[in-house]
Amino acid sequence: MSLVNSKSMLQSAWEGKYAVGAFNVVNLEFLEAIFETAVATSSPLILSIAEVHLPFVNLENICPIIRDMALRAHVPIALHLDHGVSQATVWRSLRNGFTSVMFDGSKLPFENNIAETRSIVELCHPLGVTVEAELGAVGGDEGGGLESQADPSLFTDPAMAKEFVDKTGVDALAVAIGNSHGKYKGEPKLDFARLQHINELCGIPLVLHGGSGISATDFKHAIRLGIAKINFYTGMSQAALTAASAFMAASSGRYHDYPLLMQNIKKAVAETVAEQIDIFGCSGQGR
């Protein structure tokens, strides 16, 4: 099937109490591992490309490949811009066939975030493109390179979240409830009472960023309270680096075959994605 937007995908997940995985693509090996695992498990899939990764991922090269892969798949697949912070990047993603965008104005003053996000909604909705936004500040740096810890003073305020959703018309909202990008310092502590309140007030699918490092139990609890999309990258990156290190150590002093290295990395990423799909409860939901 063709690429789809993520609105109905997320609505079904929100109502069905499961979450769709949004897995970040940084190269062809990651793309193949994520895609093949989703197809094998009949899971709906969001292929995510973050603005912070654009120096490493050429959209004009990889997007035609993604569109072709989606045509051959029997599961719904959305192509999503992750943490877009400029209208220029949103435009570039639209020109390359993205069916979903996240505009991240969370660092802007509240009213500016509303205005900028609403302008993105007005641009994307007539094109049938889903819009996600963020309110509050998810800890850490997008890209997952450093350890991070959430700051409770920057968590999403439920009343402000409702006002934000009402005034912008976004399709999904990324919340800050104790989650962080990258590797957590210590055990993450999610504010489930806050999440429940946001879900009750806003009435739209909610998004959890910084999925790597959160326990399966906490994921499942968050899903029951309105999380319908979970972003996941750092865990895949760690799996890839561990596999690469193990391969190089095992073959030290011998001929190094690059395709075998990539095969080991791809296998490790696929195993990590399969584990998350099972936890998120979305296996079989793409039939």
mmCIF file of C-alpha atoms in Angstrom:
data_model
loop_
_atom_site.group_PDB
_atom_site.id
_atom_site.type_symbol
_atom_site.label_atom_id
_atom_site.label_comp_id
_atom_site.label_asym_id
_atom_site.label_seq_id
_atom_site.Cartn_x
_atom_site.Cartn_y
_atom_site.Cartn_z
ATOM 1 C CA MET A 1 0.000 0.000 0.000
ATOM 2 C CA SER A 2 1.031 3.631 -0.343
ATOM 3 C CA LEU A 3 2.338 5.678 2.546
ATOM 4 C CA VAL A 4 -0.497 6.773 4.829
ATOM 5 C CA ASN A 5 -0.796 9.640 7.258
ATOM 6 C CA SER A 6 -0.667 8.719 10.912
ATOM 7 C CA LYS A 7 -3.973 10.204 12.091
ATOM 8 C CA SER A 8 -6.206 7.144 11.754
ATOM 9 C CA MET A 9 -3.294 4.911 12.804
ATOM 10 C CA LEU A 10 -2.886 6.829 16.067
ATOM 11 C CA GLN A 11 -6.621 7.156 16.661
ATOM 12 C CA SER A 12 -7.006 3.371 16.372
ATOM 13 C CA ALA A 13 -4.101 2.858 18.768
ATOM 14 C CA TRP A 14 -5.491 5.387 21.257
ATOM 15 C CA GLU A 15 -8.900 3.740 21.238
ATOM 16 C CA GLY A 16 -7.477 0.207 21.224
ATOM 17 C CA LYS A 17 -5.010 0.808 24.066
ATOM 18 C CA TYR A 18 -1.830 -0.011 22.196
ATOM 19 C CA ALA A 19 0.919 2.223 20.821
ATOM 20 C CA VAL A 20 2.512 2.538 17.400
ATOM 21 C CA GLY A 21 6.292 2.604 17.393
ATOM 22 C CA ALA A 22 7.987 5.555 15.712
ATOM 23 C CA PHE A 23 11.484 4.295 14.961
ATOM 24 C CA ASN A 24 14.165 6.699 13.757
ATOM 25 C CA VAL A 25 15.849 5.998 10.435
ATOM 26 C CA VAL A 26 19.492 7.064 10.191
ATOM 27 C CA ASN A 27 20.693 4.836 7.342
ATOM 28 C CA LEU A 28 19.608 2.024 5.034
ATOM 29 C CA GLU A 29 20.458 -0.734 7.527
ATOM 30 C CA PHE A 30 18.207 0.819 10.173
ATOM 31 C CA LEU A 31 15.464 1.310 7.577
ATOM 32 C CA GLU A 32 15.564 -2.321 6.442
ATOM 33 C CA ALA A 33 15.693 -3.685 9.997
ATOM 34 C CA ILE A 34 12.728 -1.581 11.129
ATOM 35 C CA PHE A 35 10.656 -2.174 7.991
ATOM 36 C CA GLU A 36 11.225 -5.935 7.820
ATOM 37 C CA THR A 37 10.387 -6.373 11.513
ATOM 38 C CA ALA A 38 7.139 -4.409 11.217
ATOM 39 C CA VAL A 39 6.091 -6.429 8.171
ATOM 40 C CA ALA A 40 7.011 -9.730 9.849
ATOM 41 C CA THR A 41 4.902 -8.839 12.901
ATOM 42 C CA SER A 42 2.048 -7.237 10.910
ATOM 43 C CA SER A 43 2.511 -4.022 12.862
ATOM 44 C CA PRO A 44 1.568 -0.497 11.804
ATOM 45 C CA LEU A 45 4.731 1.553 11.521
ATOM 46 C CA ILE A 46 5.925 5.132 11.698
ATOM 47 C CA LEU A 47 9.283 5.630 10.007
ATOM 48 C CA SER A 48 10.730 8.712 11.651
ATOM 49 C CA ILE A 49 13.490 10.991 10.406
ATOM 50 C CA ALA A 50 14.596 13.661 12.867
ATOM 51 C CA GLU A 51 15.704 17.120 11.796
ATOM 52 C CA VAL A 52 18.811 16.659 13.945
ATOM 53 C CA HIS A 53 19.756 13.648 11.783
ATOM 54 C CA LEU A 54 19.396 15.421 8.435
ATOM 55 C CA PRO A 55 23.172 16.003 8.157
ATOM 56 C CA PHE A 56 23.485 12.195 8.013
ATOM 57 C CA VAL A 57 20.319 11.259 6.084
ATOM 58 C CA ASN A 58 19.777 12.628 2.577
ATOM 59 C CA LEU A 59 15.997 12.913 2.217
ATOM 60 C CA GLU A 60 16.117 13.195 -1.541
ATOM 61 C CA ASN A 61 17.935 9.847 -1.732
ATOM 62 C CA ILE A 62 16.195 7.800 0.947
ATOM 63 C CA CYS A 63 12.567 8.935 0.569
ATOM 64 C CA PRO A 64 12.026 7.314 -2.870
ATOM 65 C CA ILE A 65 13.273 4.042 -1.352
ATOM 66 C CA ILE A 66 10.840 4.381 1.555
ATOM 67 C CA ARG A 67 7.920 5.100 -0.772
ATOM 68 C CA ASP A 68 8.756 2.010 -2.842
ATOM 69 C CA MET A 69 9.036 -0.171 0.271
ATOM 70 C CA ALA A 70 5.654 1.061 1.506
ATOM 71 C CA LEU A 71 4.036 0.091 -1.804
ATOM 72 C CA ARG A 72 5.229 -3.485 -1.296
ATOM 73 C CA ALA A 73 4.124 -3.704 2.341
ATOM 74 C CA HIS A 74 0.859 -5.132 3.652
ATOM 75 C CA VAL A 75 0.964 -2.935 6.762
ATOM 76 C CA PRO A 76 0.214 0.800 7.057
ATOM 77 C CA ILE A 77 3.374 2.909 7.081
ATOM 78 C CA ALA A 78 3.671 6.635 7.760
ATOM 79 C CA LEU A 79 6.755 8.721 6.983
ATOM 80 C CA HIS A 80 7.204 11.214 9.801
ATOM 81 C CA LEU A 81 9.365 14.283 10.407
ATOM 82 C CA ASP A 82 10.583 14.131 13.999
ATOM 83 C CA HIS A 83 11.297 17.332 15.933
ATOM 84 C CA GLY A 84 11.055 19.728 13.027
ATOM 85 C CA VAL A 85 11.925 23.160 14.373
ATOM 86 C CA SER A 86 11.698 25.274 11.240
ATOM 87 C CA GLN A 87 9.067 25.815 8.581
ATOM 88 C CA ALA A 88 11.786 25.299 5.957
ATOM 89 C CA THR A 89 12.374 21.754 7.203
ATOM 90 C CA VAL A 90 8.637 21.080 7.232
ATOM 91 C CA TRP A 91 8.425 22.278 3.615
ATOM 92 C CA ARG A 92 11.361 20.070 2.640
ATOM 93 C CA SER A 93 9.728 17.037 4.230
ATOM 94 C CA LEU A 94 6.444 17.728 2.433
ATOM 95 C CA ARG A 95 8.239 17.987 -0.908
ATOM 96 C CA ASN A 96 9.739 14.567 -0.224
ATOM 97 C CA GLY A 97 6.422 12.880 0.461
ATOM 98 C CA PHE A 98 6.231 12.883 4.260
ATOM 99 C CA THR A 99 2.736 12.047 5.482
ATOM 100 C CA SER A 100 3.193 13.225 9.068
ATOM 101 C CA VAL A 101 5.214 15.988 10.712
ATOM 102 C CA MET A 102 6.102 16.979 14.225
ATOM 103 C CA PHE A 103 6.619 20.683 14.712
ATOM 104 C CA ASP A 104 8.532 21.224 17.932
ATOM 105 C CA GLY A 105 7.913 24.699 19.292
ATOM 106 C CA SER A 106 8.323 23.580 22.895
ATOM 107 C CA LYS A 107 11.225 25.983 23.480
ATOM 108 C CA LEU A 108 9.094 28.948 22.390
ATOM 109 C CA PRO A 109 6.913 31.024 24.733
ATOM 110 C CA PHE A 110 3.451 29.459 25.040
ATOM 111 C CA GLU A 111 1.608 31.912 22.773
ATOM 112 C CA ASN A 112 4.361 31.747 20.148
ATOM 113 C CA ASN A 113 4.230 27.955 20.234
ATOM 114 C CA ILE A 114 0.480 28.132 19.613
ATOM 115 C CA ALA A 115 0.852 30.564 16.709
ATOM 116 C CA GLU A 116 3.719 28.713 15.019
ATOM 117 C CA THR A 117 2.076 25.328 15.462
ATOM 118 C CA ARG A 118 -1.254 26.584 14.135
ATOM 119 C CA SER A 119 0.487 27.863 11.004
ATOM 120 C CA ILE A 120 1.989 24.394 10.443
ATOM 121 C CA VAL A 121 -1.447 22.815 10.922
ATOM 122 C CA GLU A 122 -2.928 25.222 8.365
ATOM 123 C CA LEU A 123 -0.166 24.262 5.932
ATOM 124 C CA CYS A 124 -0.336 20.493 6.442
ATOM 125 C CA HIS A 125 -3.986 19.618 6.988
ATOM 126 C CA PRO A 126 -5.163 20.635 3.479
ATOM 127 C CA LEU A 127 -2.485 18.250 2.156
ATOM 128 C CA GLY A 128 -3.737 15.385 4.312
ATOM 129 C CA VAL A 129 -0.626 15.453 6.490
ATOM 130 C CA THR A 130 -0.867 14.724 10.218
ATOM 131 C CA VAL A 131 0.613 17.221 12.688
ATOM 132 C CA GLU A 132 2.129 16.427 16.074
ATOM 133 C CA ALA A 133 3.345 19.133 18.452
ATOM 134 C CA GLU A 134 5.032 19.277 21.845
ATOM 135 C CA LEU A 135 4.157 21.167 25.008
ATOM 136 C CA GLY A 136 6.438 21.139 28.008
ATOM 137 C CA ALA A 137 10.074 20.145 27.677
ATOM 138 C CA VAL A 138 11.200 16.551 27.271
ATOM 139 C CA GLY A 139 14.610 16.207 28.924
ATOM 140 C CA GLY A 140 17.880 15.586 27.104
ATOM 141 C CA ASP A 141 18.962 16.336 23.557
ATOM 142 C CA GLU A 142 17.175 14.951 20.511
ATOM 143 C CA GLY A 143 19.519 12.420 18.936
ATOM 144 C CA GLY A 144 20.200 10.550 22.150
ATOM 145 C CA GLY A 145 23.930 11.145 22.548
ATOM 146 C CA LEU A 146 24.127 12.029 26.240
ATOM 147 C CA GLU A 147 22.688 10.906 29.555
ATOM 148 C CA SER A 148 19.732 13.008 30.651
ATOM 149 C CA GLN A 149 17.247 13.590 33.423
ATOM 150 C CA ALA A 150 13.778 15.145 33.329
ATOM 151 C CA ASP A 151 13.086 18.475 35.054
ATOM 152 C CA PRO A 152 9.676 18.424 36.827
ATOM 153 C CA SER A 153 9.352 22.204 36.478
ATOM 154 C CA LEU A 154 9.136 21.722 32.708
ATOM 155 C CA PHE A 155 6.497 18.969 32.674
ATOM 156 C CA THR A 156 3.388 19.504 30.549
ATOM 157 C CA ASP A 157 0.669 21.458 32.346
ATOM 158 C CA PRO A 158 -2.722 19.739 31.737
ATOM 159 C CA ALA A 159 -4.785 22.941 31.518
ATOM 160 C CA MET A 160 -2.290 24.544 29.144
ATOM 161 C CA ALA A 161 -2.281 21.347 27.082
ATOM 162 C CA LYS A 162 -6.042 21.583 26.579
ATOM 163 C CA GLU A 163 -5.794 25.234 25.564
ATOM 164 C CA PHE A 164 -2.947 24.395 23.199
ATOM 165 C CA VAL A 165 -4.841 21.562 21.511
ATOM 166 C CA ASP A 166 -8.026 23.635 21.201
ATOM 167 C CA LYS A 167 -6.223 26.608 19.646
ATOM 168 C CA THR A 168 -3.916 24.715 17.275
ATOM 169 C CA GLY A 169 -5.992 21.785 16.047
ATOM 170 C CA VAL A 170 -3.053 19.360 16.246
ATOM 171 C CA ASP A 171 -3.706 15.658 15.734
ATOM 172 C CA ALA A 172 -1.342 14.398 18.448
ATOM 173 C CA LEU A 173 0.501 15.927 21.390
ATOM 174 C CA ALA A 174 3.924 14.975 22.733
ATOM 175 C CA VAL A 175 3.981 15.334 26.504
ATOM 176 C CA ALA A 176 6.682 15.796 29.128
ATOM 177 C CA ILE A 177 5.876 13.619 32.140
ATOM 178 C CA GLY A 178 9.341 12.534 33.295
ATOM 179 C CA ASN A 179 10.559 11.133 29.981
ATOM 180 C CA SER A 180 13.890 12.173 28.450
ATOM 181 C CA HIS A 181 15.773 11.791 25.205
ATOM 182 C CA GLY A 182 18.925 9.709 25.244
ATOM 183 C CA LYS A 183 20.113 7.480 28.068
ATOM 184 C CA TYR A 184 18.482 8.078 31.444
ATOM 185 C CA LYS A 185 20.434 8.996 34.563
ATOM 186 C CA GLY A 186 18.929 6.513 36.987
ATOM 187 C CA GLU A 187 15.442 5.046 36.775
ATOM 188 C CA PRO A 188 12.896 7.241 34.952
ATOM 189 C CA LYS A 189 9.855 8.169 37.035
ATOM 190 C CA LEU A 190 6.832 8.965 34.906
ATOM 191 C CA ASP A 191 4.065 11.173 36.320
ATOM 192 C CA PHE A 192 1.087 8.970 35.505
ATOM 193 C CA ALA A 193 -1.436 11.149 37.331
ATOM 194 C CA ARG A 194 -0.408 14.083 35.144
ATOM 195 C CA LEU A 195 -0.659 11.919 32.024
ATOM 196 C CA GLN A 196 -4.151 10.751 32.943
ATOM 197 C CA HIS A 197 -5.294 14.344 33.493
ATOM 198 C CA ILE A 198 -3.858 15.474 30.141
ATOM 199 C CA ASN A 199 -5.551 12.564 28.382
ATOM 200 C CA GLU A 200 -8.917 13.336 29.959
ATOM 201 C CA LEU A 201 -8.742 17.032 29.077
ATOM 202 C CA CYS A 202 -7.300 16.850 25.565
ATOM 203 C CA GLY A 203 -9.049 13.843 24.067
ATOM 204 C CA ILE A 204 -6.448 13.211 21.337
ATOM 205 C CA PRO A 205 -3.659 10.635 20.950
ATOM 206 C CA LEU A 206 -0.647 11.433 23.118
ATOM 207 C CA VAL A 207 2.996 10.802 22.281
ATOM 208 C CA LEU A 208 5.870 9.645 24.477
ATOM 209 C CA HIS A 209 9.344 10.714 23.382
ATOM 210 C CA GLY A 210 12.507 9.296 24.918
ATOM 211 C CA GLY A 211 11.264 5.713 24.934
ATOM 212 C CA SER A 212 14.653 4.034 25.385
ATOM 213 C CA GLY A 213 15.182 3.075 29.030
ATOM 214 C CA ILE A 214 11.545 3.071 30.127
ATOM 215 C CA SER A 215 10.395 -0.272 31.566
ATOM 216 C CA ALA A 216 7.827 -2.492 29.864
ATOM 217 C CA THR A 217 5.538 -2.051 32.876
ATOM 218 C CA ASP A 218 5.679 1.745 32.621
ATOM 219 C CA PHE A 219 5.145 1.642 28.861
ATOM 220 C CA LYS A 220 2.005 -0.440 29.268
ATOM 221 C CA HIS A 221 0.680 1.804 32.031
ATOM 222 C CA ALA A 222 1.303 4.905 29.907
ATOM 223 C CA ILE A 223 -0.481 3.316 26.949
ATOM 224 C CA ARG A 224 -3.549 2.646 29.094
ATOM 225 C CA LEU A 225 -3.539 6.359 29.983
ATOM 226 C CA GLY A 226 -3.516 7.714 26.431
ATOM 227 C CA ILE A 227 -0.071 7.202 24.891
ATOM 228 C CA ALA A 228 -0.646 6.057 21.294
ATOM 229 C CA LYS A 229 2.790 6.719 19.754
ATOM 230 C CA ILE A 230 6.171 5.965 21.273
ATOM 231 C CA ASN A 231 9.405 7.341 19.822
ATOM 232 C CA PHE A 232 12.364 5.001 20.007
ATOM 233 C CA TYR A 233 15.932 5.593 18.845
ATOM 234 C CA THR A 234 18.626 5.409 21.535
ATOM 235 C CA GLY A 235 17.970 1.724 22.245
ATOM 236 C CA MET A 236 18.502 0.899 18.560
ATOM 237 C CA SER A 237 21.669 2.976 18.456
ATOM 238 C CA GLN A 238 23.041 1.232 21.541
ATOM 239 C CA ALA A 239 22.210 -2.189 20.070
ATOM 240 C CA ALA A 240 23.956 -1.276 16.814
ATOM 241 C CA LEU A 241 27.106 -0.050 18.568
ATOM 242 C CA THR A 242 27.230 -3.096 20.847
ATOM 243 C CA ALA A 243 26.886 -5.428 17.859
ATOM 244 C CA ALA A 244 29.589 -3.546 15.958
ATOM 245 C CA SER A 245 31.990 -3.662 18.925
ATOM 246 C CA ALA A 246 31.395 -7.386 19.457
ATOM 247 C CA PHE A 247 31.928 -8.146 15.773
ATOM 248 C CA MET A 248 35.163 -6.179 15.602
ATOM 249 C CA ALA A 249 36.472 -7.784 18.796
ATOM 250 C CA ALA A 250 35.634 -11.292 17.562
ATOM 251 C CA SER A 251 37.352 -10.732 14.231
ATOM 252 C CA SER A 252 40.373 -8.857 15.590
ATOM 253 C CA GLY A 253 43.509 -9.533 13.593
ATOM 254 C CA ARG A 254 41.571 -11.165 10.767
ATOM 255 C CA TYR A 255 40.032 -9.905 7.544
ATOM 256 C CA HIS A 256 37.149 -7.511 8.267
ATOM 257 C CA ASP A 257 34.186 -7.944 5.943
ATOM 258 C CA TYR A 258 32.061 -4.781 5.957
ATOM 259 C CA PRO A 259 28.841 -6.471 4.726
ATOM 260 C CA LEU A 260 29.067 -8.960 7.609
ATOM 261 C CA LEU A 261 29.455 -6.064 10.042
ATOM 262 C CA MET A 262 26.345 -4.411 8.613
ATOM 263 C CA GLN A 263 24.477 -7.721 8.786
ATOM 264 C CA ASN A 264 25.273 -8.007 12.499
ATOM 265 C CA ILE A 265 24.160 -4.434 13.127
ATOM 266 C CA LYS A 266 20.930 -4.943 11.193
ATOM 267 C CA LYS A 267 20.145 -8.118 13.162
ATOM 268 C CA ALA A 268 20.692 -6.347 16.487
ATOM 269 C CA VAL A 269 18.469 -3.418 15.495
ATOM 270 C CA ALA A 270 15.738 -5.775 14.257
ATOM 271 C CA GLU A 271 15.753 -7.696 17.547
ATOM 272 C CA THR A 272 15.433 -4.449 19.502
ATOM 273 C CA VAL A 273 12.542 -3.246 17.321
ATOM 274 C CA ALA A 274 10.747 -6.597 17.670
ATOM 275 C CA GLU A 275 11.029 -6.391 21.454
ATOM 276 C CA GLN A 276 9.516 -2.895 21.504
ATOM 277 C CA ILE A 277 6.696 -3.821 19.125
ATOM 278 C CA ASP A 278 5.745 -6.635 21.495
ATOM 279 C CA ILE A 279 5.788 -4.315 24.517
ATOM 280 C CA PHE A 280 3.770 -1.634 22.716
ATOM 281 C CA GLY A 281 1.070 -4.208 21.894
ATOM 282 C CA CYS A 282 0.936 -3.313 18.202
ATOM 283 C CA SER A 283 1.919 -6.695 16.771
ATOM 284 C CA GLY A 284 -0.891 -7.868 14.492
ATOM 285 C CA GLN A 285 -2.601 -4.464 14.508
ATOM 286 C CA GLY A 286 -1.506 -3.722 10.933
ATOM 287 C CA ARG A 287 -3.549 -6.497 9.339
#
